[in-house]
PDB file of N, CA and C in Angstrom:
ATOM      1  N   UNK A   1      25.935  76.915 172.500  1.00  0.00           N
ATOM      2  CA  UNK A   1      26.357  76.015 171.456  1.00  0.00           C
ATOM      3  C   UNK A   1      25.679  74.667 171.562  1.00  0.00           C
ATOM      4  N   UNK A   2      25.690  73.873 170.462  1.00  0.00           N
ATOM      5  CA  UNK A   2      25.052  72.621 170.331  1.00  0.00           C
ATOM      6  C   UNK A   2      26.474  71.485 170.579  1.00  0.00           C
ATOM      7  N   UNK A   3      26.004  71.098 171.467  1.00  0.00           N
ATOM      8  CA  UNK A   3      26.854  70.210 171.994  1.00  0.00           C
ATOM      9  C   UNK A   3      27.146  68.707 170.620  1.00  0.00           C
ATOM     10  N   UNK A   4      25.751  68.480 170.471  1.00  0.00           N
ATOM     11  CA  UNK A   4      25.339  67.694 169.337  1.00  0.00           C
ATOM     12  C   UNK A   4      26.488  67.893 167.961  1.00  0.00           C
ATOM     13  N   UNK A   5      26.011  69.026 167.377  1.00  0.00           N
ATOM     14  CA  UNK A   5      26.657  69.696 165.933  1.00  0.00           C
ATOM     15  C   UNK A   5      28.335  69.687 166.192  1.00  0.00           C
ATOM     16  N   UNK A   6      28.659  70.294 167.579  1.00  0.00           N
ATOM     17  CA  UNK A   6      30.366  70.153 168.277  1.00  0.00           C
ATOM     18  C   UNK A   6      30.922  69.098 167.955  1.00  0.00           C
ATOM     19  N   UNK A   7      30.419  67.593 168.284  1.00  0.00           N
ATOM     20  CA  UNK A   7      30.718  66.150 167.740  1.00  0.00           C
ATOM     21  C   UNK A   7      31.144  66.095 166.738  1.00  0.00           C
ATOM     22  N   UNK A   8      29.987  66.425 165.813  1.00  0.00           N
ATOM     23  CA  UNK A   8      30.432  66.406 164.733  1.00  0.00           C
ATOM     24  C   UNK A   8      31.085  67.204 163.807  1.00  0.00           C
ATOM     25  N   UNK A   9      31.760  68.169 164.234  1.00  0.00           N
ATOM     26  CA  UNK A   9      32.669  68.869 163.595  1.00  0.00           C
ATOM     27  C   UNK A   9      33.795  68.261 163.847  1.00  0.00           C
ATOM     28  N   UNK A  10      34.058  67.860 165.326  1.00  0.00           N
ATOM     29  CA  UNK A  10      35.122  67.154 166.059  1.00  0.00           C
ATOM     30  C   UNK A  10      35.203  65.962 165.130  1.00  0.00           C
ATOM     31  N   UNK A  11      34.441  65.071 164.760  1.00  0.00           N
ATOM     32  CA  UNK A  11      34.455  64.014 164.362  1.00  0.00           C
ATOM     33  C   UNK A  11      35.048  64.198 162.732  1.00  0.00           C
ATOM     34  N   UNK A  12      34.076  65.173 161.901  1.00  0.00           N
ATOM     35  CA  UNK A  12      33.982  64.683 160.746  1.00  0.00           C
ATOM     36  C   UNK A  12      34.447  66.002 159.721  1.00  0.00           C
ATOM     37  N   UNK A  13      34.431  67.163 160.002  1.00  0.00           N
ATOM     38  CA  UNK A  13      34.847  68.567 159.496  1.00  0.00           C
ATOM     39  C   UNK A  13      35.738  68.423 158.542  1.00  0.00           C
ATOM     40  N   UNK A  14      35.971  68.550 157.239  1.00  0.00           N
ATOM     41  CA  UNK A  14      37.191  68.068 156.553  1.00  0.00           C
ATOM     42  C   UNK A  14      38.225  69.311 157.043  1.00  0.00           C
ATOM     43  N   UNK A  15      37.980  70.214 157.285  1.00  0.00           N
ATOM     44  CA  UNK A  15      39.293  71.561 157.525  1.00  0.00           C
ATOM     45  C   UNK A  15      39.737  71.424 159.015  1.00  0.00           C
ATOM     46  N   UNK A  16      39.232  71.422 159.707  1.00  0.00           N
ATOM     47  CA  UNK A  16      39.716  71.069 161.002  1.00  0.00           C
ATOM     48  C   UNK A  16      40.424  69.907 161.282  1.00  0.00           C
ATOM     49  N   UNK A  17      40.017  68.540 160.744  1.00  0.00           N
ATOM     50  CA  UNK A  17      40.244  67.215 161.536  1.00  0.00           C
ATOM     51  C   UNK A  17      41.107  67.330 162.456  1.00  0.00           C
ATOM     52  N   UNK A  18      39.993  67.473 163.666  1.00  0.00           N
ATOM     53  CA  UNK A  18      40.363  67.605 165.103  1.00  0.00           C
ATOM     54  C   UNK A  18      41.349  66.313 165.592  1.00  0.00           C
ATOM     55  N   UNK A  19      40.723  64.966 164.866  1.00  0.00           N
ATOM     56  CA  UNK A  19      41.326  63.418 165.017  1.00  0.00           C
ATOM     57  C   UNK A  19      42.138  63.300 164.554  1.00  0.00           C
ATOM     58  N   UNK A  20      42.542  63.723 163.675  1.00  0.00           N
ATOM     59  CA  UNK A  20      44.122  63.624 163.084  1.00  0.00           C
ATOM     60  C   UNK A  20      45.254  63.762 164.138  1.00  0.00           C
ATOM     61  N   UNK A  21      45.042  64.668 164.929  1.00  0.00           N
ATOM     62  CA  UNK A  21      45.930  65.343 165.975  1.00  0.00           C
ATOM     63  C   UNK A  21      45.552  64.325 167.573  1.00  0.00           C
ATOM     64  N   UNK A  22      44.376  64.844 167.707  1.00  0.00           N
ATOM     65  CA  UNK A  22      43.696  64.606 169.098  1.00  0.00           C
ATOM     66  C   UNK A  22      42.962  63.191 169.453  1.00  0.00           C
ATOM     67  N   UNK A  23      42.546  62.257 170.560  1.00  0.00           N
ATOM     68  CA  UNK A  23      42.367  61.390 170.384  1.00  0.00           C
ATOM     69  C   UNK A  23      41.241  61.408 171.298  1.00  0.00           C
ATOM     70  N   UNK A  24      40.345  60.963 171.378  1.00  0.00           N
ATOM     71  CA  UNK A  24      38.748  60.652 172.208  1.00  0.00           C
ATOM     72  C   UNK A  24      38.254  59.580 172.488  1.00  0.00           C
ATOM     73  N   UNK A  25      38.647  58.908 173.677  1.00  0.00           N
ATOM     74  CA  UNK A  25      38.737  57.593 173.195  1.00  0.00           C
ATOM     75  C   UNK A  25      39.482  56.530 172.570  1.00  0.00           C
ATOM     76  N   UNK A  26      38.993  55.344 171.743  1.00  0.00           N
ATOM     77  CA  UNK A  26      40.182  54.984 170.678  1.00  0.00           C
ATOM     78  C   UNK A  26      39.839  55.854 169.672  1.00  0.00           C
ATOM     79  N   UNK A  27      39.375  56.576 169.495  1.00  0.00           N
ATOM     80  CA  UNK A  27      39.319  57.386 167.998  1.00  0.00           C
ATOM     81  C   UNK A  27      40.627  58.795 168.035  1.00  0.00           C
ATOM     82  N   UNK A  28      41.078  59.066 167.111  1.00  0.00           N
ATOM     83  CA  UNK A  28      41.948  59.684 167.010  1.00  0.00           C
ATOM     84  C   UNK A  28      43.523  59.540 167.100  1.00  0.00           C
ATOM     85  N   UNK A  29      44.200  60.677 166.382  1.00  0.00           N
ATOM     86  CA  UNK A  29      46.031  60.501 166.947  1.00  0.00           C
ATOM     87  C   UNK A  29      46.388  60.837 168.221  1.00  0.00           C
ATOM     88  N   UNK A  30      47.555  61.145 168.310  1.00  0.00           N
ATOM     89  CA  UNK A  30      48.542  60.972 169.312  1.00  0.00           C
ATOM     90  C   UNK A  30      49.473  62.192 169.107  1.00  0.00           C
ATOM     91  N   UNK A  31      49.152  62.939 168.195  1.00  0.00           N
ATOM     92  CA  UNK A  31      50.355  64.216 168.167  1.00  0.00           C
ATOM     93  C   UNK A  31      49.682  65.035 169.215  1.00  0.00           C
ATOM     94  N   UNK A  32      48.191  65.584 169.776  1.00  0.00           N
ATOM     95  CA  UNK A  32      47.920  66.627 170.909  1.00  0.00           C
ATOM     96  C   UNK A  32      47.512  65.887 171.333  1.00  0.00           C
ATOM     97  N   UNK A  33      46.854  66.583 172.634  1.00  0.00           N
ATOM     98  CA  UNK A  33      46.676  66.226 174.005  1.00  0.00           C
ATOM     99  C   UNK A  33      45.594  65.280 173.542  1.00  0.00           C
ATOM    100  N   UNK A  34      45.343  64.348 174.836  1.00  0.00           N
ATOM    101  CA  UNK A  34      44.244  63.563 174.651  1.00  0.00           C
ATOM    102  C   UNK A  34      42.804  64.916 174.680  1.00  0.00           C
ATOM    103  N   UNK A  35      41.922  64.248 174.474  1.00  0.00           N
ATOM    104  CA  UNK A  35      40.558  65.319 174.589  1.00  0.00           C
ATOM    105  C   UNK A  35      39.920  64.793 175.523  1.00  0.00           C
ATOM    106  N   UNK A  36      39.383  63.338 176.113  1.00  0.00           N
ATOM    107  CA  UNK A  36      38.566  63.060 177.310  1.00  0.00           C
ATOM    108  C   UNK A  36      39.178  63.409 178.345  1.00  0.00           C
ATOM    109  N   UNK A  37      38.393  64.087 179.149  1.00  0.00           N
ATOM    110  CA  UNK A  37      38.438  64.847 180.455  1.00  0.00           C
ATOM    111  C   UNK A  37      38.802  66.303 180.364  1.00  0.00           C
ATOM    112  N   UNK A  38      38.828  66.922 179.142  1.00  0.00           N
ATOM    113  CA  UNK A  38      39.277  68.163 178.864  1.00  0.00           C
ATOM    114  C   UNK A  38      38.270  69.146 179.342  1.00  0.00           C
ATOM    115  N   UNK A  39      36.740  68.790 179.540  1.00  0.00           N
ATOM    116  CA  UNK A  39      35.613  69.253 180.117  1.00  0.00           C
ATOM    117  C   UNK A  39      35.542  69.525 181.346  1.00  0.00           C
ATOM    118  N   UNK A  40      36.360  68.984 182.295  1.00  0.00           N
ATOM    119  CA  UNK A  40      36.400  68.491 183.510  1.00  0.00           C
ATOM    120  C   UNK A  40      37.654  70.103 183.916  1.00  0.00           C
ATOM    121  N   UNK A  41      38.392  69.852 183.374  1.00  0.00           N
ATOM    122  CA  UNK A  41      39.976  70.604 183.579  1.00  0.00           C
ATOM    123  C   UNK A  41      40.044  71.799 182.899  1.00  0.00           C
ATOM    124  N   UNK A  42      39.485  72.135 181.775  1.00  0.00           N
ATOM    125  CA  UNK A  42      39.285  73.621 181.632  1.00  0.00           C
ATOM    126  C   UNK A  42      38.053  74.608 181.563  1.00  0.00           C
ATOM    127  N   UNK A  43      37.949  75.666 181.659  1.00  0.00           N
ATOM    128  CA  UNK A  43      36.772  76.472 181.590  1.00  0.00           C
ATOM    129  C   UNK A  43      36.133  76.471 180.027  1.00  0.00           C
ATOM    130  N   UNK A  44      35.083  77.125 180.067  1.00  0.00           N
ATOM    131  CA  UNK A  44      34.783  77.942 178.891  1.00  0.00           C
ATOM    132  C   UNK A  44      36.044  78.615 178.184  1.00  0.00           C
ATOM    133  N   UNK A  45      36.022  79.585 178.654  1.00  0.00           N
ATOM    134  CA  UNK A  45      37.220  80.391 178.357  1.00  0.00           C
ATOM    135  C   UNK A  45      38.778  80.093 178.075  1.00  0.00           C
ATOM    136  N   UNK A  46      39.066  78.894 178.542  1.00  0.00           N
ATOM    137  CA  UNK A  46      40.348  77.907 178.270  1.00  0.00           C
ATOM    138  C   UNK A  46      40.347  77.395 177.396  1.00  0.00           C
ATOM    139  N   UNK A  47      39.193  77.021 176.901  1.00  0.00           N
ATOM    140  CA  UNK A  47      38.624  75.888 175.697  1.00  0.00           C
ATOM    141  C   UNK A  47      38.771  76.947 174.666  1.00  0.00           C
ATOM    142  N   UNK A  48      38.356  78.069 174.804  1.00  0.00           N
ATOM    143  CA  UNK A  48      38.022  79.335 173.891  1.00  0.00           C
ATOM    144  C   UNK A  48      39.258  79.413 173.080  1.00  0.00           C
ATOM    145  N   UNK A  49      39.816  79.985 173.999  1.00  0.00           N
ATOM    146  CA  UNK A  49      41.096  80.226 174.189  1.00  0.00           C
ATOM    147  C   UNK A  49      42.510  79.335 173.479  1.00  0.00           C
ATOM    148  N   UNK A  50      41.782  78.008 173.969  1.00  0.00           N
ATOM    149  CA  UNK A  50      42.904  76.661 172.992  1.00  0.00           C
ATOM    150  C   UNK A  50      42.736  76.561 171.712  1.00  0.00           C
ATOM    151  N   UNK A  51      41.675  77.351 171.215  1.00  0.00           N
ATOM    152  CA  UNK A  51      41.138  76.994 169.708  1.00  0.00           C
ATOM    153  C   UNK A  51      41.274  77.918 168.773  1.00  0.00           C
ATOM    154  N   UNK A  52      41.093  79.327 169.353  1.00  0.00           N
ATOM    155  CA  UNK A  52      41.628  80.770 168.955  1.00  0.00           C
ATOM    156  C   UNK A  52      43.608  80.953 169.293  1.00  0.00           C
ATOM    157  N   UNK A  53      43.679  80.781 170.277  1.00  0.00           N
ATOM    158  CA  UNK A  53      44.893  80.953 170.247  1.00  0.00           C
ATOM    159  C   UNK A  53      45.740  79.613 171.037  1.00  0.00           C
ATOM    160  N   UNK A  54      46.087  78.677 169.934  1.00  0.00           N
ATOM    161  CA  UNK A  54      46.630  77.170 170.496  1.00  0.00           C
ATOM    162  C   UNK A  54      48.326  77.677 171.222  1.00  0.00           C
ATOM    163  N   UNK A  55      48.672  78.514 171.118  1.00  0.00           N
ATOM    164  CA  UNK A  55      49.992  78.457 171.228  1.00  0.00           C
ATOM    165  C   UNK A  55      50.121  79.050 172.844  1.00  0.00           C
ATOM    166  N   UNK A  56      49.207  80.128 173.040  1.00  0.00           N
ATOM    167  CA  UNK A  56      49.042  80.777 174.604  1.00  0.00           C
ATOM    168  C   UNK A  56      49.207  79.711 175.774  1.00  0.00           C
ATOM    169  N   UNK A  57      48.804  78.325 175.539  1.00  0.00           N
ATOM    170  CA  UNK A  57      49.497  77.591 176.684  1.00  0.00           C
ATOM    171  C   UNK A  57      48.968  76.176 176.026  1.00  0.00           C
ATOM    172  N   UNK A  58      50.395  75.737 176.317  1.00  0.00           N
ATOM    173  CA  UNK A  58      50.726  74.540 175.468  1.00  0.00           C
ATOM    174  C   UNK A  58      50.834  73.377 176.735  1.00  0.00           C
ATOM    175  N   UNK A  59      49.857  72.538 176.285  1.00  0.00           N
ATOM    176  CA  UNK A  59      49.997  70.895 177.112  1.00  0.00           C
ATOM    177  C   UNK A  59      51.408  70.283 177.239  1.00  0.00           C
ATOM    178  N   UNK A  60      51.368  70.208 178.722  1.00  0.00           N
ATOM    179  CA  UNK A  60      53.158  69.707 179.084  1.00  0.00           C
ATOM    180  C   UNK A  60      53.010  68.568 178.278  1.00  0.00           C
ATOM    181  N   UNK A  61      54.221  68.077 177.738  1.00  0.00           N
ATOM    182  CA  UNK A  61      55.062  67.084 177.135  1.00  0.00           C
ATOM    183  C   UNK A  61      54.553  67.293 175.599  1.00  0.00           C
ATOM    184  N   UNK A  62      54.134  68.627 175.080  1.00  0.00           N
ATOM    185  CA  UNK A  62      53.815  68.692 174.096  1.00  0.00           C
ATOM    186  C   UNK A  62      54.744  69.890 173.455  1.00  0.00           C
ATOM    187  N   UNK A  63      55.868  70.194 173.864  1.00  0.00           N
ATOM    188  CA  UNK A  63      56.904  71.318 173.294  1.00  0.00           C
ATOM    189  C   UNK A  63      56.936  72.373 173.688  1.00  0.00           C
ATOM    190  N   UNK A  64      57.253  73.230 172.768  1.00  0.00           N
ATOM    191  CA  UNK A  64      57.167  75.068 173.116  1.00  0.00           C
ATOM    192  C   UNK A  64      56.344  75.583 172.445  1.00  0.00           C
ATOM    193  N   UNK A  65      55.596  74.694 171.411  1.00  0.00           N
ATOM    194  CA  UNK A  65      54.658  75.778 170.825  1.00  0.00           C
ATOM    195  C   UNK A  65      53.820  74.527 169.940  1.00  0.00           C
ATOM    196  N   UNK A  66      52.523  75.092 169.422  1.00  0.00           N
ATOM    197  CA  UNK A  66      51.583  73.868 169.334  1.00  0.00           C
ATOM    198  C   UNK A  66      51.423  74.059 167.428  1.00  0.00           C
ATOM    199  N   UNK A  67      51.424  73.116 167.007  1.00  0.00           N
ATOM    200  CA  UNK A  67      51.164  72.670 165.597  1.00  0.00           C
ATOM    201  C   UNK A  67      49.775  72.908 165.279  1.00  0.00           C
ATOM    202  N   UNK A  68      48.878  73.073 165.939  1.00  0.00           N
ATOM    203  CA  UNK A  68      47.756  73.697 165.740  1.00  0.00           C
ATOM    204  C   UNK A  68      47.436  74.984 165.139  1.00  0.00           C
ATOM    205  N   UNK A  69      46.689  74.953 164.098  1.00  0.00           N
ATOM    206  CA  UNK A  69      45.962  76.245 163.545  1.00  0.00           C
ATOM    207  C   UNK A  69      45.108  76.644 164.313  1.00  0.00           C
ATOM    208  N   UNK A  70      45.039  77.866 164.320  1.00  0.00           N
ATOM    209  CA  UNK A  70      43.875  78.820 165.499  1.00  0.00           C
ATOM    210  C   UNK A  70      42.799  78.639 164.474  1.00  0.00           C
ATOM    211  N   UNK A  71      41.386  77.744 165.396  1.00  0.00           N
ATOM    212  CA  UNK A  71      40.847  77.488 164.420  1.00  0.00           C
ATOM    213  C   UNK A  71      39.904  78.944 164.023  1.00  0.00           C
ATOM    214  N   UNK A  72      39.591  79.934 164.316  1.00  0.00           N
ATOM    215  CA  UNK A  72      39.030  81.460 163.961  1.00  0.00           C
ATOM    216  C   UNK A  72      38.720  80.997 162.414  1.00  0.00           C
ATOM    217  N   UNK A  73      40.258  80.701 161.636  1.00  0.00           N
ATOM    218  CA  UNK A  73      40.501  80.549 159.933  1.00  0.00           C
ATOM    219  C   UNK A  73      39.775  79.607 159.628  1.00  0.00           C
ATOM    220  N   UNK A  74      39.151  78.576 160.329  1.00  0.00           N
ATOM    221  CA  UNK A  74      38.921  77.097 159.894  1.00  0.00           C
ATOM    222  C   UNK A  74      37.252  77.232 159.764  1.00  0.00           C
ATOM    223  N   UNK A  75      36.965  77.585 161.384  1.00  0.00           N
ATOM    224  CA  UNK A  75      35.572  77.589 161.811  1.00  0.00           C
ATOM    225  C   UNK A  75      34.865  78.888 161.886  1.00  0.00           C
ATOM    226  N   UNK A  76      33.425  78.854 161.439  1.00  0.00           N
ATOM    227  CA  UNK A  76      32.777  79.780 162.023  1.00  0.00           C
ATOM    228  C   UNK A  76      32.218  80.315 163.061  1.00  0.00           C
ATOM    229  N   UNK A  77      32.278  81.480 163.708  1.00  0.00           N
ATOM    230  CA  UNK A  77      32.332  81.670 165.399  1.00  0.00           C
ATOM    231  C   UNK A  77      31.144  80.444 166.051  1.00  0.00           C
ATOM    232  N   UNK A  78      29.802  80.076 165.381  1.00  0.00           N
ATOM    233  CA  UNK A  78      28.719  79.196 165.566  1.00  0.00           C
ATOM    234  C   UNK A  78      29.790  78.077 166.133  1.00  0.00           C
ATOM    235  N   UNK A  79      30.498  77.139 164.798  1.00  0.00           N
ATOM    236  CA  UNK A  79      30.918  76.355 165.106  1.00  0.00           C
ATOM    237  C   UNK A  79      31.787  75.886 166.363  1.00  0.00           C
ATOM    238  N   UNK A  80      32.616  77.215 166.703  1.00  0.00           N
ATOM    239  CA  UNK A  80      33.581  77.307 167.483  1.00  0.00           C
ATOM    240  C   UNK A  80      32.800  77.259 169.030  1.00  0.00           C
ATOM    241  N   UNK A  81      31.701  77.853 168.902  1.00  0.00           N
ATOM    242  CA  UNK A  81      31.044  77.584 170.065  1.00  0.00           C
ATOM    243  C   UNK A  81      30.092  76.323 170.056  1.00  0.00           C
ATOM    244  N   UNK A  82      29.854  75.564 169.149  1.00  0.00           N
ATOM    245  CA  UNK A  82      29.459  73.969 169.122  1.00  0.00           C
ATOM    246  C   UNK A  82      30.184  73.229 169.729  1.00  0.00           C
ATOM    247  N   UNK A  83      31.723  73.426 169.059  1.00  0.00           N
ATOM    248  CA  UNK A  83      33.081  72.414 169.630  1.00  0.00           C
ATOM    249  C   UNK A  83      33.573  72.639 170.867  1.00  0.00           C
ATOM    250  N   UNK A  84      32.917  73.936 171.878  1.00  0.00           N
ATOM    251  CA  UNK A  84      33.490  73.984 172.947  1.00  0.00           C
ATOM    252  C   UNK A  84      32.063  73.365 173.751  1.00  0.00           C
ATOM    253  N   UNK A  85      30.777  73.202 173.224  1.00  0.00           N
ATOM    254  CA  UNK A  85      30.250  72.928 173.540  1.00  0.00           C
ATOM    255  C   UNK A  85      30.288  71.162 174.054  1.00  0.00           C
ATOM    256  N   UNK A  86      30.541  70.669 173.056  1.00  0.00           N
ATOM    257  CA  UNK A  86      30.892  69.225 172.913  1.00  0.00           C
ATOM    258  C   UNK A  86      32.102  68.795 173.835  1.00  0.00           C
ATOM    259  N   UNK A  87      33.112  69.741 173.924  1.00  0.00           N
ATOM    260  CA  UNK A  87      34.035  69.169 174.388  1.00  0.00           C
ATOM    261  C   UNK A  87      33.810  69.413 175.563  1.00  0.00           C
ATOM    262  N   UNK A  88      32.839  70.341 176.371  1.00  0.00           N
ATOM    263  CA  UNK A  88      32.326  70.162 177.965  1.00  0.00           C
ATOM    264  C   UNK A  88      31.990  68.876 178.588  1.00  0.00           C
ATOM    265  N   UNK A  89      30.967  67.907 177.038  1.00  0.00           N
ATOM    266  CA  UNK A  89      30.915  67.174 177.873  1.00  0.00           C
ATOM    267  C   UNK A  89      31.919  65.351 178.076  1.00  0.00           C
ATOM    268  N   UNK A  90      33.430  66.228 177.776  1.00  0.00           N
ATOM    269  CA  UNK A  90      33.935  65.189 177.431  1.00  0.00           C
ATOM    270  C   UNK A  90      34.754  65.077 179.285  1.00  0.00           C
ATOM    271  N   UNK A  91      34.114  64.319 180.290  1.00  0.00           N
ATOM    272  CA  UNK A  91      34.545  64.489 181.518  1.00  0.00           C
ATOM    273  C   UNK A  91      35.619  63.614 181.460  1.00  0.00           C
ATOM    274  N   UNK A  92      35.991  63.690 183.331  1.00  0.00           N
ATOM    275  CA  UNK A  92      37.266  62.615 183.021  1.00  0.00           C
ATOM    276  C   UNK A  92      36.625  61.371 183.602  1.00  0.00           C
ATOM    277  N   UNK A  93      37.208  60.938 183.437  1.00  0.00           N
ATOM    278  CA  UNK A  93      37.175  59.267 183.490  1.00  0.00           C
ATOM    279  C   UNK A  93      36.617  58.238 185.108  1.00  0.00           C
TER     280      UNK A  93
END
């Protein structure tokens, strides 16, 4: 995946808006998890996994089940592997 193109889906995608929810920095909300350092703390396959199926394990202090759409409906498999791309290189701090 293009780490590059990932950004900007993250950033700017009108069907997804990842920022609405998620925050990177000062950019973004406060309803999911933060996203910097998410590179650091999960795999490939975790990342995969959070985006296809958000509800399989949900960020403590974030409920029993996640407000997130599995993005599969949103994104195209390309994309989906851009945004996990991007979000690798979001380390921690």
């Amino acid at each position: 995946g293009s780490a590059k193109e990932g950004k900007l889906l993250v950033y700017e995608h009108s069907a997804s808006q990842c920022l609405r929810c998620h925050k990177i920095g000062n950019d973004g909300g406060i309803a999911g998890p933060v996203l910097h350092g998410v590179g650091s703390t999960l795999t490939d396959r975790e990342l995969l996994e959070a985006l296809l199926l958000p509800n399989k394990r949900i960020a403590e202090g974030f409920g029993e089940s996640s407000a997130m759409p599995p993005l599969s409906g949103v994104l195209e498999f390309r994309e989906i592997r851009d945004v996990i791309a991007y979000l690798k290189t979001l380390q921690s701090l």
